[in-house]
Amino acid sequence: MTILIAYDGSDDARTAIEYAAAHVKTDEPAVVLTVWEPLLSQLTWAPVVTVGALPPEQGADSEKYGEQTEAEQISEQGAELARKAGFGTVTARAERSNGPNWAAIVDVAESLDASLIIMGSRGLSGAKSVLLGSVSDRVLHHAHRAALIVPPVREDD
């Protein structure tokens, strides 16, 4: 089985990796997953978030302007953090979402038969969270497997 770590580059995602490495003792391999959604796809479900026009170089092919490449880099950054934190075998994975990001995380967890999903309670999807609810909350309620949702570090600690 595999541990799936959802990672978006946020401080909360980093905290989740560090917390899990300190508290989850396992020899299972880990996959660090970054889900990306093409900007034009986001506009179909959240047009109220749009302010201004798209830059001219951003057309329908999101790979041309680096969304996939950026997601791959973020995923590899998370995998490196997981290795340094103490996870053994770690693989980076970037996955294009054709719907809500939580659904992509649940689908990947299912395809990997993940024994555990690890993620921060908040991430970088602020506008999406306001419109659709928390990604971590949706994963928790839709994944039929164990999930570790790590809250943010409190400022007063």
mmCIF file with all atom_site columns, C-alpha atoms in Angstrom:
data_model
loop_
_atom_site.group_PDB
_atom_site.id
_atom_site.type_symbol
_atom_site.label_atom_id
_atom_site.label_alt_id
_atom_site.label_comp_id
_atom_site.label_asym_id
_atom_site.label_entity_id
_atom_site.label_seq_id
_atom_site.pdbx_PDB_ins_code
_atom_site.Cartn_x
_atom_site.Cartn_y
_atom_site.Cartn_z
_atom_site.occupancy
_atom_site.B_iso_or_equiv
_atom_site.pdbx_formal_charge
_atom_site.auth_seq_id
_atom_site.auth_comp_id
_atom_site.auth_asym_id
_atom_site.auth_atom_id
_atom_site.pdbx_PDB_model_num
ATOM 1   C CA . MET A 1 1   ? 0.000   0.000  0.000   1.00 0.00 ? 1   MET A CA 1
ATOM 2   C CA . THR A 1 2   ? 0.986   3.634  -0.343  1.00 0.00 ? 2   THR A CA 1
ATOM 3   C CA . ILE A 1 3   ? 0.664   6.837  1.633   1.00 0.00 ? 3   ILE A CA 1
ATOM 4   C CA . LEU A 1 4   ? -0.703  9.711  -0.449  1.00 0.00 ? 4   LEU A CA 1
ATOM 5   C CA . ILE A 1 5   ? 0.403   13.215 0.527   1.00 0.00 ? 5   ILE A CA 1
ATOM 6   C CA . ALA A 1 6   ? -1.556  16.044 -1.099  1.00 0.00 ? 6   ALA A CA 1
ATOM 7   C CA . TYR A 1 7   ? 0.805   18.982 -1.520  1.00 0.00 ? 7   TYR A CA 1
ATOM 8   C CA . ASP A 1 8   ? 0.135   22.419 -3.022  1.00 0.00 ? 8   ASP A CA 1
ATOM 9   C CA . GLY A 1 9   ? 3.202   24.303 -1.825  1.00 0.00 ? 9   GLY A CA 1
ATOM 10  C CA . SER A 1 10  ? 1.362   26.096 0.982   1.00 0.00 ? 10  SER A CA 1
ATOM 11  C CA . ASP A 1 11  ? 2.685   26.471 4.518   1.00 0.00 ? 11  ASP A CA 1
ATOM 12  C CA . ASP A 1 12  ? -0.094  24.168 5.724   1.00 0.00 ? 12  ASP A CA 1
ATOM 13  C CA . ALA A 1 13  ? 0.967   21.477 3.246   1.00 0.00 ? 13  ALA A CA 1
ATOM 14  C CA . ARG A 1 14  ? 4.555   21.712 4.503   1.00 0.00 ? 14  ARG A CA 1
ATOM 15  C CA . THR A 1 15  ? 3.329   21.466 8.090   1.00 0.00 ? 15  THR A CA 1
ATOM 16  C CA . ALA A 1 16  ? 1.322   18.351 7.185   1.00 0.00 ? 16  ALA A CA 1
ATOM 17  C CA . ILE A 1 17  ? 4.422   16.641 5.765   1.00 0.00 ? 17  ILE A CA 1
ATOM 18  C CA . GLU A 1 18  ? 6.510   17.498 8.822   1.00 0.00 ? 18  GLU A CA 1
ATOM 19  C CA . TYR A 1 19  ? 3.798   16.435 11.264  1.00 0.00 ? 19  TYR A CA 1
ATOM 20  C CA . ALA A 1 20  ? 3.128   13.159 9.468   1.00 0.00 ? 20  ALA A CA 1
ATOM 21  C CA . ALA A 1 21  ? 6.828   12.300 9.266   1.00 0.00 ? 21  ALA A CA 1
ATOM 22  C CA . ALA A 1 22  ? 7.141   12.811 13.023  1.00 0.00 ? 22  ALA A CA 1
ATOM 23  C CA . HIS A 1 23  ? 3.990   10.853 13.946  1.00 0.00 ? 23  HIS A CA 1
ATOM 24  C CA . VAL A 1 24  ? 3.295   8.244  11.264  1.00 0.00 ? 24  VAL A CA 1
ATOM 25  C CA . LYS A 1 25  ? 5.794   5.414  11.454  1.00 0.00 ? 25  LYS A CA 1
ATOM 26  C CA . THR A 1 26  ? 5.673   3.233  8.372   1.00 0.00 ? 26  THR A CA 1
ATOM 27  C CA . ASP A 1 27  ? 7.848   1.644  5.723   1.00 0.00 ? 27  ASP A CA 1
ATOM 28  C CA . GLU A 1 28  ? 5.199   2.189  3.067   1.00 0.00 ? 28  GLU A CA 1
ATOM 29  C CA . PRO A 1 29  ? 6.171   4.190  0.003   1.00 0.00 ? 29  PRO A CA 1
ATOM 30  C CA . ALA A 1 30  ? 4.731   7.695  -0.285  1.00 0.00 ? 30  ALA A CA 1
ATOM 31  C CA . VAL A 1 31  ? 3.412   9.611  -3.274  1.00 0.00 ? 31  VAL A CA 1
ATOM 32  C CA . VAL A 1 32  ? 3.383   13.399 -3.079  1.00 0.00 ? 32  VAL A CA 1
ATOM 33  C CA . LEU A 1 33  ? 0.535   14.602 -5.274  1.00 0.00 ? 33  LEU A CA 1
ATOM 34  C CA . THR A 1 34  ? 0.037   18.086 -6.661  1.00 0.00 ? 34  THR A CA 1
ATOM 35  C CA . VAL A 1 35  ? -3.254  18.570 -8.459  1.00 0.00 ? 35  VAL A CA 1
ATOM 36  C CA . TRP A 1 36  ? -3.434  21.255 -11.103 1.00 0.00 ? 36  TRP A CA 1
ATOM 37  C CA . GLU A 1 37  ? -6.376  22.604 -12.972 1.00 0.00 ? 37  GLU A CA 1
ATOM 38  C CA . PRO A 1 38  ? -6.059  24.558 -16.210 1.00 0.00 ? 38  PRO A CA 1
ATOM 39  C CA . LEU A 1 39  ? -6.941  28.202 -15.698 1.00 0.00 ? 39  LEU A CA 1
ATOM 40  C CA . LEU A 1 40  ? -9.580  28.137 -18.416 1.00 0.00 ? 40  LEU A CA 1
ATOM 41  C CA . SER A 1 41  ? -11.276 25.177 -16.718 1.00 0.00 ? 41  SER A CA 1
ATOM 42  C CA . GLN A 1 42  ? -11.406 27.137 -13.473 1.00 0.00 ? 42  GLN A CA 1
ATOM 43  C CA . LEU A 1 43  ? -13.241 29.934 -15.241 1.00 0.00 ? 43  LEU A CA 1
ATOM 44  C CA . THR A 1 44  ? -16.087 27.572 -16.137 1.00 0.00 ? 44  THR A CA 1
ATOM 45  C CA . TRP A 1 45  ? -16.937 26.901 -12.501 1.00 0.00 ? 45  TRP A CA 1
ATOM 46  C CA . ALA A 1 46  ? -15.781 30.168 -10.929 1.00 0.00 ? 46  ALA A CA 1
ATOM 47  C CA . PRO A 1 47  ? -16.299 33.052 -13.340 1.00 0.00 ? 47  PRO A CA 1
ATOM 48  C CA . VAL A 1 48  ? -16.841 35.435 -10.422 1.00 0.00 ? 48  VAL A CA 1
ATOM 49  C CA . VAL A 1 49  ? -13.162 35.049 -9.534  1.00 0.00 ? 49  VAL A CA 1
ATOM 50  C CA . THR A 1 50  ? -12.061 36.354 -12.917 1.00 0.00 ? 50  THR A CA 1
ATOM 51  C CA . VAL A 1 51  ? -10.728 39.883 -12.875 1.00 0.00 ? 51  VAL A CA 1
ATOM 52  C CA . GLY A 1 52  ? -9.419  41.164 -16.184 1.00 0.00 ? 52  GLY A CA 1
ATOM 53  C CA . ALA A 1 53  ? -8.449  39.312 -19.319 1.00 0.00 ? 53  ALA A CA 1
ATOM 54  C CA . LEU A 1 54  ? -6.088  36.409 -19.725 1.00 0.00 ? 54  LEU A CA 1
ATOM 55  C CA . PRO A 1 55  ? -2.585  37.308 -20.820 1.00 0.00 ? 55  PRO A CA 1
ATOM 56  C CA . PRO A 1 56  ? -2.287  36.768 -24.593 1.00 0.00 ? 56  PRO A CA 1
ATOM 57  C CA . GLU A 1 57  ? 0.140   33.837 -24.223 1.00 0.00 ? 57  GLU A CA 1
ATOM 58  C CA . GLN A 1 58  ? -2.426  31.878 -22.181 1.00 0.00 ? 58  GLN A CA 1
ATOM 59  C CA . GLY A 1 59  ? -4.656  29.983 -24.541 1.00 0.00 ? 59  GLY A CA 1
ATOM 60  C CA . ALA A 1 60  ? -6.564  26.734 -24.240 1.00 0.00 ? 60  ALA A CA 1
ATOM 61  C CA . ASP A 1 61  ? -3.374  24.654 -24.061 1.00 0.00 ? 61  ASP A CA 1
ATOM 62  C CA . SER A 1 62  ? -2.353  25.120 -20.442 1.00 0.00 ? 62  SER A CA 1
ATOM 63  C CA . GLU A 1 63  ? 0.821   23.069 -20.864 1.00 0.00 ? 63  GLU A CA 1
ATOM 64  C CA . LYS A 1 64  ? 2.126   25.842 -23.148 1.00 0.00 ? 64  LYS A CA 1
ATOM 65  C CA . TYR A 1 65  ? 2.205   28.362 -20.342 1.00 0.00 ? 65  TYR A CA 1
ATOM 66  C CA . GLY A 1 66  ? 3.560   26.125 -17.687 1.00 0.00 ? 66  GLY A CA 1
ATOM 67  C CA . GLU A 1 67  ? 0.713   25.064 -15.395 1.00 0.00 ? 67  GLU A CA 1
ATOM 68  C CA . GLN A 1 68  ? 1.704   21.424 -15.719 1.00 0.00 ? 68  GLN A CA 1
ATOM 69  C CA . THR A 1 69  ? 5.401   22.225 -15.362 1.00 0.00 ? 69  THR A CA 1
ATOM 70  C CA . GLU A 1 70  ? 4.704   24.345 -12.288 1.00 0.00 ? 70  GLU A CA 1
ATOM 71  C CA . ALA A 1 71  ? 2.644   21.545 -10.724 1.00 0.00 ? 71  ALA A CA 1
ATOM 72  C CA . GLU A 1 72  ? 5.452   19.066 -11.398 1.00 0.00 ? 72  GLU A CA 1
ATOM 73  C CA . GLN A 1 73  ? 7.946   21.390 -9.720  1.00 0.00 ? 73  GLN A CA 1
ATOM 74  C CA . ILE A 1 74  ? 5.693   21.872 -6.690  1.00 0.00 ? 74  ILE A CA 1
ATOM 75  C CA . SER A 1 75  ? 5.186   18.122 -6.411  1.00 0.00 ? 75  SER A CA 1
ATOM 76  C CA . GLU A 1 76  ? 8.927   17.472 -6.579  1.00 0.00 ? 76  GLU A CA 1
ATOM 77  C CA . GLN A 1 77  ? 9.476   20.169 -3.924  1.00 0.00 ? 77  GLN A CA 1
ATOM 78  C CA . GLY A 1 78  ? 6.985   18.357 -1.683  1.00 0.00 ? 78  GLY A CA 1
ATOM 79  C CA . ALA A 1 79  ? 8.631   15.002 -2.365  1.00 0.00 ? 79  ALA A CA 1
ATOM 80  C CA . GLU A 1 80  ? 12.010  16.442 -1.375  1.00 0.00 ? 80  GLU A CA 1
ATOM 81  C CA . LEU A 1 81  ? 10.483  17.830 1.839   1.00 0.00 ? 81  LEU A CA 1
ATOM 82  C CA . ALA A 1 82  ? 9.006   14.402 2.582   1.00 0.00 ? 82  ALA A CA 1
ATOM 83  C CA . ARG A 1 83  ? 12.370  12.695 2.027   1.00 0.00 ? 83  ARG A CA 1
ATOM 84  C CA . LYS A 1 84  ? 14.148  15.177 4.295   1.00 0.00 ? 84  LYS A CA 1
ATOM 85  C CA . ALA A 1 85  ? 11.424  14.793 6.928   1.00 0.00 ? 85  ALA A CA 1
ATOM 86  C CA . GLY A 1 86  ? 12.009  11.044 7.074   1.00 0.00 ? 86  GLY A CA 1
ATOM 87  C CA . PHE A 1 87  ? 9.707   9.345  4.603   1.00 0.00 ? 87  PHE A CA 1
ATOM 88  C CA . GLY A 1 88  ? 11.571  6.547  2.807   1.00 0.00 ? 88  GLY A CA 1
ATOM 89  C CA . THR A 1 89  ? 10.647  5.926  -0.801  1.00 0.00 ? 89  THR A CA 1
ATOM 90  C CA . VAL A 1 90  ? 8.894   9.033  -2.123  1.00 0.00 ? 90  VAL A CA 1
ATOM 91  C CA . THR A 1 91  ? 7.559   9.671  -5.617  1.00 0.00 ? 91  THR A CA 1
ATOM 92  C CA . ALA A 1 92  ? 6.397   13.032 -6.955  1.00 0.00 ? 92  ALA A CA 1
ATOM 93  C CA . ARG A 1 93  ? 3.224   13.128 -9.047  1.00 0.00 ? 93  ARG A CA 1
ATOM 94  C CA . ALA A 1 94  ? 1.350   15.966 -10.737 1.00 0.00 ? 94  ALA A CA 1
ATOM 95  C CA . GLU A 1 95  ? -2.193  15.270 -11.807 1.00 0.00 ? 95  GLU A CA 1
ATOM 96  C CA . ARG A 1 96  ? -4.417  17.378 -14.040 1.00 0.00 ? 96  ARG A CA 1
ATOM 97  C CA . SER A 1 97  ? -7.885  17.832 -12.609 1.00 0.00 ? 97  SER A CA 1
ATOM 98  C CA . ASN A 1 98  ? -10.907 17.962 -14.872 1.00 0.00 ? 98  ASN A CA 1
ATOM 99  C CA . GLY A 1 99  ? -13.161 18.879 -11.966 1.00 0.00 ? 99  GLY A CA 1
ATOM 100 C CA . PRO A 1 100 ? -12.765 19.803 -8.332  1.00 0.00 ? 100 PRO A CA 1
ATOM 101 C CA . ASN A 1 101 ? -9.298  19.214 -6.893  1.00 0.00 ? 101 ASN A CA 1
ATOM 102 C CA . TRP A 1 102 ? -10.686 17.183 -4.002  1.00 0.00 ? 102 TRP A CA 1
ATOM 103 C CA . ALA A 1 103 ? -12.142 14.678 -6.471  1.00 0.00 ? 103 ALA A CA 1
ATOM 104 C CA . ALA A 1 104 ? -8.770  14.252 -8.164  1.00 0.00 ? 104 ALA A CA 1
ATOM 105 C CA . ILE A 1 105 ? -7.137  13.571 -4.787  1.00 0.00 ? 105 ILE A CA 1
ATOM 106 C CA . VAL A 1 106 ? -9.807  10.988 -3.942  1.00 0.00 ? 106 VAL A CA 1
ATOM 107 C CA . ASP A 1 107 ? -9.436  9.365  -7.381  1.00 0.00 ? 107 ASP A CA 1
ATOM 108 C CA . VAL A 1 108 ? -5.651  9.106  -7.091  1.00 0.00 ? 108 VAL A CA 1
ATOM 109 C CA . ALA A 1 109 ? -5.962  7.689  -3.570  1.00 0.00 ? 109 ALA A CA 1
ATOM 110 C CA . GLU A 1 110 ? -8.336  5.075  -4.939  1.00 0.00 ? 110 GLU A CA 1
ATOM 111 C CA . SER A 1 111 ? -6.099  4.189  -7.885  1.00 0.00 ? 111 SER A CA 1
ATOM 112 C CA . LEU A 1 112 ? -3.085  3.814  -5.570  1.00 0.00 ? 112 LEU A CA 1
ATOM 113 C CA . ASP A 1 113 ? -5.140  1.947  -2.959  1.00 0.00 ? 113 ASP A CA 1
ATOM 114 C CA . ALA A 1 114 ? -3.632  4.433  -0.506  1.00 0.00 ? 114 ALA A CA 1
ATOM 115 C CA . SER A 1 115 ? -3.615  3.333  3.109   1.00 0.00 ? 115 SER A CA 1
ATOM 116 C CA . LEU A 1 116 ? -3.606  6.953  4.265   1.00 0.00 ? 116 LEU A CA 1
ATOM 117 C CA . ILE A 1 117 ? -4.164  10.410 2.774   1.00 0.00 ? 117 ILE A CA 1
ATOM 118 C CA . ILE A 1 118 ? -2.196  13.220 4.407   1.00 0.00 ? 118 ILE A CA 1
ATOM 119 C CA . MET A 1 119 ? -2.914  16.891 3.806   1.00 0.00 ? 119 MET A CA 1
ATOM 120 C CA . GLY A 1 120 ? -3.079  20.284 5.453   1.00 0.00 ? 120 GLY A CA 1
ATOM 121 C CA . SER A 1 121 ? -6.441  21.639 6.492   1.00 0.00 ? 121 SER A CA 1
ATOM 122 C CA . ARG A 1 122 ? -6.026  24.744 4.344   1.00 0.00 ? 122 ARG A CA 1
ATOM 123 C CA . GLY A 1 123 ? -4.110  25.349 1.157   1.00 0.00 ? 123 GLY A CA 1
ATOM 124 C CA . LEU A 1 124 ? -3.647  27.804 -1.642  1.00 0.00 ? 124 LEU A CA 1
ATOM 125 C CA . SER A 1 125 ? -7.123  27.443 -3.113  1.00 0.00 ? 125 SER A CA 1
ATOM 126 C CA . GLY A 1 126 ? -8.676  30.411 -1.320  1.00 0.00 ? 126 GLY A CA 1
ATOM 127 C CA . ALA A 1 127 ? -11.272 31.376 -3.909  1.00 0.00 ? 127 ALA A CA 1
ATOM 128 C CA . LYS A 1 128 ? -12.213 27.759 -4.504  1.00 0.00 ? 128 LYS A CA 1
ATOM 129 C CA . SER A 1 129 ? -12.606 27.133 -0.794  1.00 0.00 ? 129 SER A CA 1
ATOM 130 C CA . VAL A 1 130 ? -15.008 30.051 -0.490  1.00 0.00 ? 130 VAL A CA 1
ATOM 131 C CA . LEU A 1 131 ? -17.091 28.863 -3.428  1.00 0.00 ? 131 LEU A CA 1
ATOM 132 C CA . LEU A 1 132 ? -16.948 25.095 -3.031  1.00 0.00 ? 132 LEU A CA 1
ATOM 133 C CA . GLY A 1 133 ? -15.948 24.404 0.544   1.00 0.00 ? 133 GLY A CA 1
ATOM 134 C CA . SER A 1 134 ? -12.669 23.157 1.882   1.00 0.00 ? 134 SER A CA 1
ATOM 135 C CA . VAL A 1 135 ? -10.720 20.671 -0.237  1.00 0.00 ? 135 VAL A CA 1
ATOM 136 C CA . SER A 1 136 ? -9.599  18.805 2.883   1.00 0.00 ? 136 SER A CA 1
ATOM 137 C CA . ASP A 1 137 ? -13.188 18.628 4.153   1.00 0.00 ? 137 ASP A CA 1
ATOM 138 C CA . ARG A 1 138 ? -14.364 17.164 0.849   1.00 0.00 ? 138 ARG A CA 1
ATOM 139 C CA . VAL A 1 139 ? -11.521 14.637 0.763   1.00 0.00 ? 139 VAL A CA 1
ATOM 140 C CA . LEU A 1 140 ? -12.308 13.608 4.322   1.00 0.00 ? 140 LEU A CA 1
ATOM 141 C CA . HIS A 1 141 ? -15.970 13.019 3.491   1.00 0.00 ? 141 HIS A CA 1
ATOM 142 C CA . HIS A 1 142 ? -15.560 11.394 0.078   1.00 0.00 ? 142 HIS A CA 1
ATOM 143 C CA . ALA A 1 143 ? -12.478 9.208  0.440   1.00 0.00 ? 143 ALA A CA 1
ATOM 144 C CA . HIS A 1 144 ? -13.297 5.768  1.767   1.00 0.00 ? 144 HIS A CA 1
ATOM 145 C CA . ARG A 1 145 ? -9.957  5.415  3.505   1.00 0.00 ? 145 ARG A CA 1
ATOM 146 C CA . ALA A 1 146 ? -8.036  6.894  6.408   1.00 0.00 ? 146 ALA A CA 1
ATOM 147 C CA . ALA A 1 147 ? -7.132  10.570 6.199   1.00 0.00 ? 147 ALA A CA 1
ATOM 148 C CA . LEU A 1 148 ? -4.867  12.709 8.357   1.00 0.00 ? 148 LEU A CA 1
ATOM 149 C CA . ILE A 1 149 ? -5.831  16.382 8.101   1.00 0.00 ? 149 ILE A CA 1
ATOM 150 C CA . VAL A 1 150 ? -3.208  18.540 9.819   1.00 0.00 ? 150 VAL A CA 1
ATOM 151 C CA . PRO A 1 151 ? -4.326  21.964 11.046  1.00 0.00 ? 151 PRO A CA 1
ATOM 152 C CA . PRO A 1 152 ? -2.150  25.047 10.581  1.00 0.00 ? 152 PRO A CA 1
ATOM 153 C CA . VAL A 1 153 ? 0.422   25.993 13.175  1.00 0.00 ? 153 VAL A CA 1
ATOM 154 C CA . ARG A 1 154 ? -1.132  28.445 15.619  1.00 0.00 ? 154 ARG A CA 1
ATOM 155 C CA . GLU A 1 155 ? 0.523   31.846 15.738  1.00 0.00 ? 155 GLU A CA 1
ATOM 156 C CA . ASP A 1 156 ? 0.557   31.895 19.543  1.00 0.00 ? 156 ASP A CA 1
ATOM 157 C CA . ASP A 1 157 ? 2.601   28.668 19.797  1.00 0.00 ? 157 ASP A CA 1
#
